[in-house]
Amino acid sequence: MRKLLFVLAGGVLFSCQTQSENTEMQTENPFYKEWDTPYEVPPFELIKDEHYTQAFEDGMAEQIAEVEAIANNEEAPTFENTITAFEKSGDLLNKVSNVFFNLTSAHTNDSLQGISRVISPKLSAHGDNIFLNANFYERVKTLYDQRSELDLTIEQNKLLEDYHTGFVRAGAALSDEEKTKMRELNEQLSSLSVAFGENVLAETNKFEMVLEESDLDGLPESLINAGADAAAERGYEGKYVFTTHRPSLYPFITYSTRRDLRETLKKGYINRGNNDDENDNKDLAVQLANVRLEKAKLLGYNTWADYVLAERMLDTPDKVYNLLDKVWPAAIEAAKNERDMMKEMAVKEGFDIDIMPWDWWHYAEKIKIEKYNLDENEIRPYLKVDNVINGTFTLANKLFGMTFEEQTDIPKYHEDVRAYTVKNEKGELIGIYLSDWFYRGSKRGGAWMNTYRSQSNMDGNRIIPIVTNVGNFTKPSGDTPSLLSQGEATTLFHEFGHALHGLLSDCTYPSISGTSTPRDFVEFPSQVMENWVFEPKMLELYAFHYETGDVMPTDLVEKIKNAGQFNQGFGTVEYMAASYLDMAYHTISEPITIGADEFEEAEMNRIGMIDAIVPRYRTGYFSHAFSSPEGYSAGYYSYLNSEVMDADAFGAFKENGLFDKETANAYREHILSKGGTRDAMEMYVNFRGREPKFEAILERRGFN
């Protein structure tokens, strides 16, 4: 609390400074200078926490001045003096925002979180000041109404349509009284979502299970060493610490023979944000759902989902439920069969138990060994993180002719970050790539892609993107390198797919370049990359044993292939349960009046969820849905919709050749390079020649 008060006081002090003091601060502040770093990458070592607030304040003020100049321009509106002019606005605000919000995800601290709590509502108000500006909206509307007469390019026409839609959805057509209400709701959403995300991080970092050597039965040596390192870092000499961070959680509940300890750790994970303490998120989630509903109704929609989905490929809740309901029956039946197999194995071992969430990973691994003779520990030595990273680079080279060259002079915000220049098949520089794959407490959970600078090419001023991938893999320990699981290797390829979408963007305007596509399309380019990970021809290029250098043997490759559809019931059900929960929160047409636990339980009962599995994200830590004002709310289904496309799209490579250049060039031309400059389905059809076939996803999961 003292830190928050300090930040609030700091905001007041800034507003009371004299012009000379302000100028002096700007002189010392890197955000006010041209960056003379290699490729104009942010000079992280020069940026201090105290630099952000003033840069945010001045950046917002500068952009508002630019917007006022556009809105009050006495000349008739043109695409150049209205749309292009706005695309060029906000340079200072973009600089500080891109650095700040990347770091609050990847390398945060108490100070940054305090600034976020203060600045996020101000940024929300700033957005309202732009998109509720009546004069600005009138200029955009005039252009929109005349668009058929303006001789616009396809990209310009799409951008104009997006701006018009954006203004309307922001409330530009509302009355003054309604606009005031909209501002209040947006401020609430901003504050609530920031608090939700901070609570998830605090809960995840708080939990620790401290063990003795006698508690380690069944654990592999690498996990024991990681537990010892974690204990030493926390001051528990001679002990072992395991946490709810995924690199610690999943190996423990897979290999530990102590069911009581597996239960303790798993419950620590699934009860995050649900412990009735200062980090509890249950009330925040309900408040967010209710405020979103109020905003949707103010804009004329029956539910938040109706509002959100209007701009998605699946543009109504009925279409989303139709997709989910087509897959769910086969998925839950497969999961029940998998559960019954685990029950049989437990009984065979002398444990007459009901399979629970803390048992699933443990018995799934045992069944995989018994039925497929496949042990995860056989695979990990061939998935050294450096080799998997090189595998992604090799794939990008074989498909698109790209090369990645590591650089040591590019600024980094943490010693774990690695920086690369990226060139195309002609040797031309097309982007900068920063990777940050190892877990630390200053990171939020999961893995993601983002940009420090988006690609654009306005007026011939070609701007190359600065793209980042962030993950939470286990760091090397002693002489043991970071060895990935199958799932982690797949995650790395997935996030690299997002990175390619940003790096291969070839658009004019930054607002619709790169990954600026509908939410239920954007996961397609990332998920399609997962298909290559365990293809035999791909494994030959990167899967080398970290000690011997030998390529993964063919018999192990064959075992991976044979087990490919094992446990698909579990994976599909835990994901889809979270998708249903997300939709339940956001298809309400009246405010929620019960607690989050009761609400969640009712939805799980409705879909027939089994006790052996919990949703991938329960309410208390469902960051996709609740840690930003919109985020993936009413959108977590997007991964499934994208998988329909990725399964079908990969079929083109299977038909024409795994590394077929012609297919890759078509995919690059019609998907990766286009950003959001076309309708999503139109882009897919241009690549594949038809709409995707739904059956491919069922075949992949073994549900057909």
XYZ file of C-alpha atoms in Angstrom:
704
model
C 0.000 0.000 0.000
C 2.843 2.408 0.795
C 4.232 1.823 -2.693
C 0.875 2.650 -4.270
C 0.557 5.851 -2.244
C 4.043 6.838 -3.304
C 3.141 6.426 -6.954
C -0.063 8.415 -6.512
C 1.884 11.172 -4.807
C 4.438 11.076 -7.575
C 1.693 11.697 -10.098
C 0.674 14.849 -8.208
C 4.252 16.048 -7.998
C 4.717 15.648 -11.707
C 1.648 17.722 -12.445
C 2.927 20.534 -10.203
C 6.428 20.821 -11.650
C 7.654 23.994 -13.257
C 8.421 24.123 -16.953
C 12.178 24.189 -16.292
C 11.981 21.133 -14.030
C 9.902 19.351 -16.638
C 12.389 20.168 -19.392
C 15.260 18.943 -17.241
C 13.476 15.649 -16.626
C 12.796 15.234 -20.330
C 16.485 15.746 -21.041
C 17.311 12.799 -18.772
C 14.437 10.635 -19.944
C 15.278 8.175 -22.776
C 11.712 8.252 -24.090
C 12.177 11.854 -25.238
C 15.251 11.069 -27.313
C 15.958 9.386 -30.598
C 17.312 5.934 -29.807
C 20.784 5.527 -31.304
C 20.901 1.866 -30.295
C 21.343 -0.847 -32.918
C 18.129 -0.954 -34.966
C 16.559 1.523 -32.519
C 15.810 -1.216 -30.010
C 14.752 0.358 -26.677
C 17.793 1.276 -24.542
C 16.625 -0.851 -21.623
C 19.682 -0.170 -19.485
C 18.936 3.574 -19.547
C 15.215 3.337 -18.820
C 14.359 3.691 -15.137
C 11.018 3.137 -13.454
C 10.699 6.856 -12.747
C 10.822 7.650 -16.473
C 7.459 6.092 -17.340
C 4.834 8.281 -15.698
C 5.954 11.594 -17.195
C 6.395 10.023 -20.628
C 2.895 8.555 -20.416
C 1.408 11.884 -19.369
C 3.201 13.853 -22.065
C 2.583 11.153 -24.668
C -1.153 11.276 -24.054
C -1.156 15.068 -24.151
C 0.774 15.112 -27.425
C -1.560 12.644 -29.087
C -4.660 14.501 -27.931
C -3.214 17.658 -29.495
C -2.641 15.734 -32.733
C -6.190 14.376 -32.630
C -7.637 17.827 -32.038
C -5.727 19.097 -35.058
C -7.207 16.291 -37.155
C -10.723 16.663 -35.765
C -10.811 20.441 -36.171
C -9.115 20.618 -39.553
C -11.126 23.083 -41.642
C -10.278 21.227 -44.847
C -12.672 18.559 -46.037
C -11.750 15.128 -44.697
C -9.523 12.964 -46.855
C -7.973 9.612 -46.159
C -4.579 11.295 -45.802
C -5.545 14.176 -43.511
C -7.710 11.999 -41.261
C -6.879 8.283 -41.276
C -3.205 8.432 -42.246
C -2.705 11.425 -39.964
C -4.016 9.437 -37.003
C -1.893 6.413 -37.924
C 1.140 8.700 -37.626
C 0.102 10.163 -34.277
C 1.187 9.169 -30.780
C 4.874 8.467 -31.308
C 5.888 9.190 -27.708
C 2.927 7.310 -26.263
C 3.624 4.299 -28.470
C 7.281 4.246 -27.417
C 6.576 4.268 -23.713
C 3.539 1.958 -23.920
C 5.349 -0.703 -25.923
C 8.220 -0.874 -23.454
C 6.129 -0.562 -20.310
C 3.497 -3.186 -21.044
C 6.017 -5.667 -22.403
C 8.026 -5.347 -19.202
C 5.035 -5.533 -16.857
C 4.435 -8.958 -18.401
C 8.013 -10.182 -18.795
C 10.006 -8.470 -16.020
C 7.798 -6.594 -13.580
C 8.327 -5.284 -10.060
C 6.311 -3.503 -7.371
C 7.084 -0.091 -8.836
C 5.910 -1.003 -12.344
C 2.764 -2.590 -10.959
C 2.050 0.561 -8.976
C 2.478 2.687 -12.098
C 0.190 0.322 -13.996
C -2.584 0.732 -11.441
C -2.398 4.506 -11.830
C -1.794 4.803 -15.557
C -4.191 2.139 -16.866
C -7.381 4.078 -16.008
C -5.776 7.196 -17.503
C -5.043 5.317 -20.722
C -8.620 4.119 -20.788
C -9.799 7.719 -20.461
C -7.311 8.722 -23.156
C -8.850 6.209 -25.550
C -12.278 7.581 -24.761
C -11.045 11.113 -25.429
C -10.108 9.995 -28.920
C -12.937 7.663 -29.906
C -15.710 9.696 -28.287
C -14.523 12.875 -30.050
C -17.585 13.919 -32.062
C -15.691 15.958 -34.663
C -13.172 13.202 -35.289
C -15.957 10.641 -35.649
C -17.821 12.893 -38.057
C -14.780 13.082 -40.333
C -14.344 9.308 -40.253
C -18.052 8.763 -40.893
C -17.979 11.157 -43.841
C -15.132 9.195 -45.399
C -16.846 5.902 -44.645
C -20.053 7.027 -46.330
C -18.037 8.125 -49.391
C -15.686 5.128 -49.457
C -16.914 3.757 -52.774
C -15.934 7.039 -54.435
C -12.485 7.490 -52.851
C -10.411 5.164 -55.057
C -8.868 3.495 -52.011
C -6.571 0.495 -52.054
C -7.843 -2.742 -50.536
C -5.773 -2.062 -47.414
C -6.974 1.540 -47.100
C -10.585 0.468 -47.483
C -10.193 -2.164 -44.761
C -8.494 0.347 -42.454
C -11.259 2.898 -42.989
C -13.916 0.286 -42.267
C -12.046 -0.756 -39.116
C -11.843 2.837 -37.878
C -15.510 3.484 -38.498
C -16.450 0.279 -36.710
C -14.043 1.114 -33.901
C -15.612 4.514 -33.312
C -19.137 3.098 -33.290
C -18.187 0.247 -30.945
C -16.435 2.730 -28.663
C -19.661 4.717 -28.338
C -19.080 7.637 -30.688
C -22.730 7.574 -31.765
C -24.040 7.704 -28.176
C -25.604 10.733 -26.512
C -23.454 12.912 -24.266
C -25.019 11.346 -21.172
C -24.346 7.855 -22.503
C -20.775 8.792 -23.362
C -20.212 9.867 -19.765
C -21.489 6.489 -18.612
C -19.229 4.740 -21.135
C -16.196 6.516 -19.709
C -17.116 5.348 -16.222
C -17.520 1.742 -17.352
C -14.225 1.745 -19.243
C -12.405 3.100 -16.218
C -13.917 0.354 -14.070
C -12.912 -2.343 -16.552
C -9.367 -1.025 -16.685
C -8.910 -0.942 -12.907
C -10.593 -4.296 -12.279
C -8.604 -6.128 -14.951
C -5.264 -4.748 -13.731
C -6.099 -5.877 -10.202
C -7.094 -9.329 -11.457
C -3.787 -9.848 -13.285
C -1.728 -8.649 -10.336
C -3.545 -11.046 -8.032
C -2.815 -14.010 -10.307
C 0.898 -13.185 -10.341
C 0.966 -12.712 -6.568
C -0.871 -15.985 -5.943
C 1.416 -17.919 -8.287
C 4.578 -16.519 -6.722
C 3.332 -16.938 -3.142
C 2.716 -20.676 -3.088
C 5.583 -22.995 -2.210
C 5.726 -26.595 -1.061
C 8.865 -27.205 1.030
C 9.934 -30.859 1.177
C 12.532 -33.102 2.773
C 14.670 -35.595 0.870
C 12.364 -38.373 2.083
C 9.469 -36.762 0.164
C 11.064 -37.081 -3.278
C 10.104 -40.642 -4.229
C 9.698 -41.080 -7.975
C 11.148 -37.728 -9.004
C 13.807 -37.667 -11.741
C 17.212 -36.231 -10.894
C 16.691 -33.104 -13.002
C 13.530 -32.210 -11.074
C 15.198 -32.897 -7.728
C 18.036 -30.569 -8.708
C 15.559 -27.886 -9.758
C 13.770 -28.259 -6.415
C 17.060 -27.898 -4.547
C 17.951 -24.783 -6.552
C 14.538 -23.251 -5.822
C 14.966 -23.992 -2.114
C 18.436 -22.449 -2.026
C 17.151 -19.294 -3.763
C 14.483 -18.976 -1.073
C 16.815 -19.654 1.844
C 15.735 -23.222 2.634
C 19.102 -24.917 2.903
C 18.959 -28.695 2.595
C 15.312 -28.588 1.504
C 13.450 -28.861 -1.792
C 10.858 -26.378 -3.025
C 8.161 -26.949 -5.628
C 5.772 -24.268 -6.827
C 2.685 -23.760 -8.959
C 4.782 -22.487 -11.856
C 4.298 -24.976 -14.661
C 7.947 -26.103 -15.027
C 7.764 -27.179 -11.378
C 4.131 -28.282 -11.154
C 3.691 -30.646 -14.079
C 6.841 -32.753 -13.679
C 6.094 -33.152 -9.963
C 2.499 -34.337 -10.389
C 3.679 -36.613 -13.191
C 6.445 -38.441 -11.372
C 5.862 -38.129 -7.628
C 4.581 -41.334 -6.032
C 3.264 -39.338 -3.070
C -0.423 -38.803 -3.860
C -0.850 -36.482 -0.874
C 1.873 -34.174 -2.143
C 0.524 -34.254 -5.694
C -2.833 -33.192 -4.269
C -1.288 -30.361 -2.254
C 0.555 -28.943 -5.259
C -2.295 -29.360 -7.729
C -4.782 -27.757 -5.346
C -2.346 -24.903 -4.849
C -2.488 -24.380 -8.609
C -6.241 -24.700 -9.210
C -7.178 -22.592 -6.173
C -5.156 -19.554 -7.171
C -7.329 -16.467 -6.800
C -9.762 -18.523 -4.708
C -8.327 -18.459 -1.186
C -10.461 -15.717 0.377
C -7.408 -13.540 0.972
C -6.070 -10.244 -0.346
C -5.391 -11.860 -3.741
C -8.837 -13.396 -4.178
C -10.259 -12.886 -7.668
C -13.769 -14.322 -7.385
C -15.541 -11.009 -6.799
C -13.367 -9.244 -9.387
C -14.369 -11.774 -12.067
C -18.060 -11.325 -11.326
C -17.681 -7.549 -11.327
C -15.859 -7.660 -14.668
C -18.570 -9.835 -16.214
C -21.311 -7.536 -14.916
C -19.612 -4.299 -15.999
C -18.972 -5.789 -19.428
C -22.656 -6.666 -19.685
C -23.605 -3.093 -18.778
C -21.243 -1.745 -21.453
C -22.637 -4.121 -24.070
C -26.209 -3.102 -23.305
C -25.271 0.574 -23.478
C -24.076 -0.110 -27.032
C -27.260 -1.970 -27.949
C -26.119 -5.583 -27.549
C -27.904 -8.208 -25.512
C -24.715 -9.711 -24.055
C -20.984 -8.999 -23.924
C -20.413 -11.988 -26.196
C -22.748 -10.484 -28.814
C -20.682 -7.288 -28.666
C -17.270 -8.985 -28.848
C -18.152 -11.568 -31.477
C -19.606 -9.051 -33.914
C -16.021 -8.504 -35.135
C -14.925 -12.176 -35.154
C -15.057 -14.959 -37.711
C -17.697 -16.694 -35.591
C -19.807 -13.587 -35.186
C -22.570 -14.800 -32.836
C -22.654 -16.831 -29.608
C -24.734 -19.480 -31.392
C -21.909 -20.054 -33.887
C -19.395 -20.442 -31.050
C -21.588 -22.898 -29.192
C -22.199 -24.794 -32.420
C -18.433 -25.291 -32.798
C -17.934 -26.300 -29.168
C -20.934 -28.614 -29.140
C -19.727 -30.453 -32.253
C -16.508 -31.467 -30.513
C -17.534 -31.832 -26.846
C -19.470 -35.157 -26.945
C -16.590 -37.070 -28.526
C -14.058 -35.331 -26.285
C -15.813 -36.085 -22.987
C -16.379 -39.692 -24.052
C -12.675 -40.085 -24.856
C -11.757 -38.492 -21.504
C -14.014 -40.927 -19.632
C -12.336 -43.842 -21.386
C -8.919 -42.461 -20.447
C -10.052 -42.039 -16.837
C -11.267 -45.635 -16.721
C -7.886 -46.855 -18.008
C -6.200 -44.941 -15.197
C -8.581 -46.391 -12.624
C -7.694 -49.896 -13.807
C -3.983 -49.172 -13.507
C -4.384 -47.708 -10.017
C -6.308 -50.783 -8.867
C -3.648 -53.007 -10.400
C -1.095 -51.146 -8.258
C -3.210 -51.703 -5.157
C -4.900 -48.270 -4.997
C -8.705 -48.431 -5.190
C -9.168 -44.693 -5.726
C -11.319 -42.357 -7.753
C -9.073 -40.640 -10.291
C -8.746 -36.957 -9.394
C -6.975 -34.030 -11.095
C -3.760 -34.678 -9.109
C -3.717 -38.265 -10.376
C -4.220 -37.651 -14.079
C -0.705 -36.675 -15.150
C 0.793 -39.408 -12.965
C -1.224 -42.262 -14.446
C -1.216 -40.861 -17.966
C 2.564 -41.148 -17.951
C 2.392 -44.721 -16.625
C -0.110 -45.758 -19.298
C 2.047 -44.163 -21.966
C 4.973 -46.262 -20.767
C 2.955 -49.481 -20.508
C 0.875 -49.167 -23.677
C 3.278 -47.332 -25.980
C 6.622 -48.034 -24.291
C 7.152 -44.277 -24.313
C 8.718 -42.432 -21.393
C 8.843 -38.620 -21.384
C 12.317 -38.867 -19.889
C 13.444 -40.675 -23.041
C 12.366 -37.710 -25.126
C 13.670 -34.774 -23.090
C 17.404 -35.367 -23.778
C 16.666 -34.759 -27.469
C 14.782 -31.541 -26.778
C 17.459 -29.281 -25.384
C 15.977 -25.802 -25.560
C 18.787 -24.470 -27.777
C 18.180 -27.288 -30.243
C 14.443 -26.652 -30.324
C 15.058 -22.939 -30.898
C 17.408 -23.824 -33.747
C 14.685 -26.119 -35.054
C 12.294 -23.188 -35.379
C 14.951 -21.191 -37.208
C 15.674 -24.123 -39.519
C 11.988 -24.503 -40.326
C 11.650 -20.777 -41.074
C 14.633 -21.053 -43.384
C 13.360 -24.103 -45.256
C 9.886 -22.647 -45.707
C 10.574 -18.943 -46.196
C 14.345 -18.555 -46.670
C 14.661 -16.613 -43.386
C 17.889 -16.490 -41.382
C 18.346 -15.608 -37.694
C 21.727 -14.342 -36.520
C 22.335 -13.775 -32.813
C 23.700 -10.348 -31.881
C 25.469 -9.313 -28.687
C 25.243 -5.526 -29.084
C 21.442 -5.251 -29.094
C 20.058 -3.952 -25.759
C 18.293 -6.456 -23.501
C 16.092 -6.010 -20.454
C 17.377 -9.180 -18.733
C 20.417 -11.433 -19.052
C 18.208 -14.346 -20.182
C 17.117 -12.467 -23.304
C 18.735 -13.373 -26.628
C 18.606 -10.992 -29.583
C 18.696 -11.778 -33.302
C 18.653 -9.961 -36.596
C 16.236 -11.540 -39.071
C 16.794 -11.499 -42.833
C 14.752 -12.740 -45.759
C 15.817 -15.019 -48.591
C 17.458 -12.039 -50.351
C 19.576 -11.198 -47.297
C 17.524 -8.080 -46.521
C 16.932 -7.161 -42.891
C 13.224 -7.620 -42.102
C 13.092 -7.563 -38.313
C 14.603 -7.957 -34.863
C 13.723 -10.973 -32.730
C 14.087 -11.113 -28.939
C 13.574 -14.427 -27.136
C 13.171 -14.822 -23.369
C 12.289 -18.435 -22.629
C 13.203 -19.122 -18.974
C 11.039 -18.839 -15.874
C 11.562 -16.114 -13.267
C 9.314 -14.662 -10.590
C 9.056 -11.290 -12.331
C 7.196 -12.867 -15.279
C 3.534 -13.643 -15.580
C 2.758 -17.281 -16.310
C 2.454 -18.888 -19.721
C 4.103 -18.054 -23.029
C 3.388 -15.315 -25.553
C 4.483 -13.153 -28.445
C 4.388 -9.364 -28.539
C 6.067 -6.471 -30.321
C 8.151 -3.528 -29.197
C 7.528 -2.013 -32.618
C 5.068 -3.038 -35.337
C 5.888 -3.270 -39.014
C 4.679 -0.459 -41.293
C 5.551 1.254 -44.556
C 3.801 4.628 -44.757
C 5.027 7.114 -47.359
C 7.904 4.791 -48.200
C 9.199 4.932 -44.601
C 9.812 1.236 -44.064
C 9.734 0.306 -40.360
C 10.937 -3.172 -39.443
C 9.260 -4.895 -36.501
C 10.838 -5.733 -33.151
C 9.190 -8.992 -32.110
C 9.530 -10.839 -28.808
C 8.745 -14.366 -27.611
C 8.493 -15.006 -23.882
C 8.116 -18.307 -22.021
C 8.548 -19.988 -18.664
C 10.735 -23.031 -19.261
C 13.022 -24.461 -16.589
C 16.445 -22.827 -16.569
C 19.627 -24.894 -16.906
C 20.755 -26.305 -13.565
C 24.414 -27.073 -12.972
C 25.695 -29.157 -15.871
C 22.172 -30.039 -16.985
C 20.781 -27.848 -19.785
C 17.138 -26.907 -20.104
C 15.438 -29.988 -21.519
C 11.890 -29.537 -22.772
C 8.898 -31.818 -22.590
C 6.869 -32.616 -25.690
C 4.314 -30.020 -24.656
C 6.944 -27.359 -24.053
C 8.579 -27.964 -27.430
C 5.162 -27.596 -29.028
C 4.596 -24.353 -27.107
C 7.903 -22.953 -28.355
C 6.976 -23.697 -31.989
C 3.503 -22.231 -31.371
C 4.800 -18.913 -30.075
C 7.386 -18.799 -32.842
C 4.460 -19.060 -35.272
C 3.098 -15.826 -33.802
C 6.567 -14.302 -34.173
C 6.655 -15.221 -37.869
C 3.270 -13.539 -38.290
C 4.837 -10.331 -36.962
C 8.187 -10.645 -38.718
C 6.818 -11.482 -42.184
C 4.187 -8.754 -42.120
C 4.244 -6.596 -45.270
C 1.594 -3.953 -44.716
C 1.395 -0.197 -45.037
C -0.367 0.806 -41.823
C 0.708 -0.309 -38.339
C -2.827 -0.658 -36.982
C -3.572 -3.624 -39.234
C -0.121 -5.142 -39.679
C 1.268 -8.340 -38.190
C -1.013 -10.089 -35.714
C -3.723 -7.408 -35.832
C -6.365 -9.870 -36.985
C -9.620 -11.178 -35.488
C -8.997 -13.027 -32.224
C -10.353 -16.319 -33.587
C -7.988 -16.131 -36.580
C -4.762 -14.971 -34.926
C -4.047 -18.358 -33.326
C -4.120 -20.089 -36.715
C -0.627 -19.005 -37.858
C 0.810 -20.058 -34.504
C -0.994 -23.366 -34.210
C -0.121 -24.456 -37.724
C 3.569 -24.389 -36.758
C 2.930 -27.011 -34.086
C 2.347 -29.579 -36.816
C 6.025 -29.743 -37.738
C 7.432 -30.352 -34.238
C 7.374 -34.141 -34.234
C 7.313 -34.851 -37.946
C 10.143 -37.388 -38.546
C 11.784 -35.279 -41.272
C 11.715 -32.258 -38.973
C 13.128 -34.148 -35.988
C 16.118 -35.115 -38.116
C 16.973 -31.416 -38.355
C 16.994 -30.458 -34.674
C 16.339 -33.314 -32.214
C 19.909 -34.171 -31.149
C 20.842 -35.775 -27.833
C 22.358 -33.107 -25.628
C 25.241 -35.373 -24.558
C 26.025 -37.568 -27.575
C 24.813 -35.373 -30.416
C 22.963 -38.359 -31.901
C 19.710 -37.645 -33.718
C 16.536 -39.010 -32.135
C 16.384 -42.723 -33.042
C 13.687 -43.896 -35.428
C 12.153 -46.304 -32.912
C 11.587 -43.416 -30.475
C 10.139 -41.294 -33.275
C 7.784 -44.157 -34.105
C 6.688 -44.469 -30.466
C 5.925 -40.732 -30.350
C 3.827 -41.112 -33.483
C 1.945 -44.133 -32.118
C 1.113 -42.264 -28.899
C 0.143 -39.085 -30.744
C -3.585 -39.382 -30.065
C -3.229 -40.649 -26.504
C -4.694 -38.362 -23.830
C -6.467 -36.219 -26.425
C -9.675 -36.570 -24.446
C -8.051 -34.931 -21.438
C -6.375 -32.152 -23.406
C -9.539 -31.316 -25.310
C -11.861 -31.468 -22.304
C -9.767 -29.284 -19.992
C -9.433 -26.687 -22.756
C -13.074 -26.790 -23.835
C -14.329 -26.598 -20.242
C -12.504 -23.261 -19.927
C -14.017 -22.159 -23.245
C -17.515 -22.979 -22.015
C -16.816 -21.170 -18.730
C -15.641 -18.085 -20.614
C -18.792 -18.094 -22.746
C -20.996 -18.633 -19.677
C -19.629 -15.510 -18.018
C -20.118 -13.472 -21.158
C -23.495 -14.659 -22.442
C -25.344 -13.495 -19.345
C -28.147 -11.072 -20.179
C -28.722 -10.098 -16.544
C -26.068 -9.353 -13.879
C -24.618 -12.301 -11.965
C -25.981 -12.330 -8.409
C -24.319 -15.520 -7.124
C -20.694 -16.172 -6.205
C -18.091 -17.188 -8.752
C -17.703 -20.678 -7.245
C -21.418 -21.348 -7.578
C -21.500 -19.884 -11.087
C -18.560 -22.004 -12.213
C -19.972 -25.164 -10.651
C -23.309 -24.652 -12.402
C -21.638 -24.375 -15.810
C -19.467 -27.446 -15.217
C -22.564 -29.402 -14.214
C -24.384 -28.183 -17.319
C -21.745 -29.533 -19.673
C -21.258 -32.760 -17.720
C -17.694 -32.144 -16.575
C -16.065 -35.084 -14.790
C -14.400 -34.753 -11.385
C -11.116 -36.168 -12.672
C -10.455 -33.027 -14.746
C -10.647 -29.330 -13.917
C -10.908 -26.594 -16.545
C -7.553 -25.456 -17.869
C -8.412 -22.091 -16.342
C -10.737 -21.757 -13.395
C -12.317 -18.400 -12.595
C -9.691 -17.229 -10.100
C -6.781 -17.381 -12.544
C -8.525 -17.104 -15.921
C -6.205 -14.335 -17.116
C -7.154 -14.777 -20.768
C -10.681 -13.726 -19.903
C -10.222 -11.267 -17.054
C -6.767 -9.641 -16.908
C -7.444 -6.988 -19.550
C -10.538 -4.909 -20.369
C -11.398 -7.236 -23.282
C -8.565 -9.721 -23.896
C -9.807 -13.194 -24.805
C -13.188 -12.662 -23.117
C -15.851 -14.511 -25.115
C -12.865 -15.585 -27.175
C -11.091 -18.503 -25.526
C -12.815 -20.747 -28.070
C -10.513 -19.087 -30.630
C -7.875 -21.799 -30.311
C -10.403 -24.397 -31.420
C -11.642 -22.294 -34.319
C -8.038 -21.675 -35.359
C -7.313 -25.390 -35.108
C -10.012 -26.090 -37.680
C -7.965 -23.936 -40.051
C -4.526 -25.126 -38.982
C -5.400 -28.820 -39.315
C -6.802 -28.193 -42.772
C -3.951 -25.884 -43.814
C -1.242 -28.345 -42.778
C -2.974 -30.809 -45.064
C -1.673 -28.708 -47.965
C 1.912 -29.323 -46.796
C 1.231 -33.025 -46.290
C -0.148 -33.195 -49.822
C 2.604 -31.166 -51.506
C 5.641 -31.792 -49.297
C 6.540 -30.916 -45.721
C 8.860 -28.099 -46.815
C 7.263 -27.375 -50.202
C 8.326 -23.890 -51.267
C 5.317 -23.169 -53.458
C 2.905 -23.984 -50.637
C 5.015 -21.990 -48.178
C 5.122 -18.990 -50.492
C 1.343 -19.091 -50.895
C 0.926 -19.296 -47.117
C 3.294 -16.376 -46.629
C 1.687 -14.283 -49.366
C -1.950 -14.807 -48.399
C -1.702 -15.219 -44.611
C 1.524 -14.103 -42.919
C 2.236 -10.980 -44.947
C -1.300 -9.613 -44.970
C -1.885 -8.835 -41.291
C -5.480 -7.715 -40.900
C -5.757 -6.058 -44.316
C -8.332 -8.531 -45.609
C -11.329 -10.441 -44.292
C -9.985 -13.457 -42.379
C -11.876 -16.148 -44.271
C -11.035 -14.429 -47.550
C -7.334 -14.733 -46.701
C -7.734 -18.411 -45.850
C -9.606 -19.164 -49.067
C -6.987 -17.292 -51.093
C -4.371 -19.620 -49.593
C -6.209 -22.952 -49.598
C -8.592 -22.424 -52.504
C -11.599 -23.249 -50.312
C -12.908 -22.911 -46.771
C -11.423 -25.293 -44.180
C -12.906 -28.743 -43.677
C -14.041 -29.381 -40.119
C -13.335 -33.104 -40.281
C -9.563 -32.564 -40.172
C -9.645 -31.535 -36.516
C -11.631 -34.616 -35.464
C -9.279 -36.896 -37.377
C -6.233 -35.299 -35.744
C -7.609 -35.848 -32.237
C -8.787 -39.374 -32.963
C -12.452 -38.461 -32.495
C -13.696 -39.536 -35.915
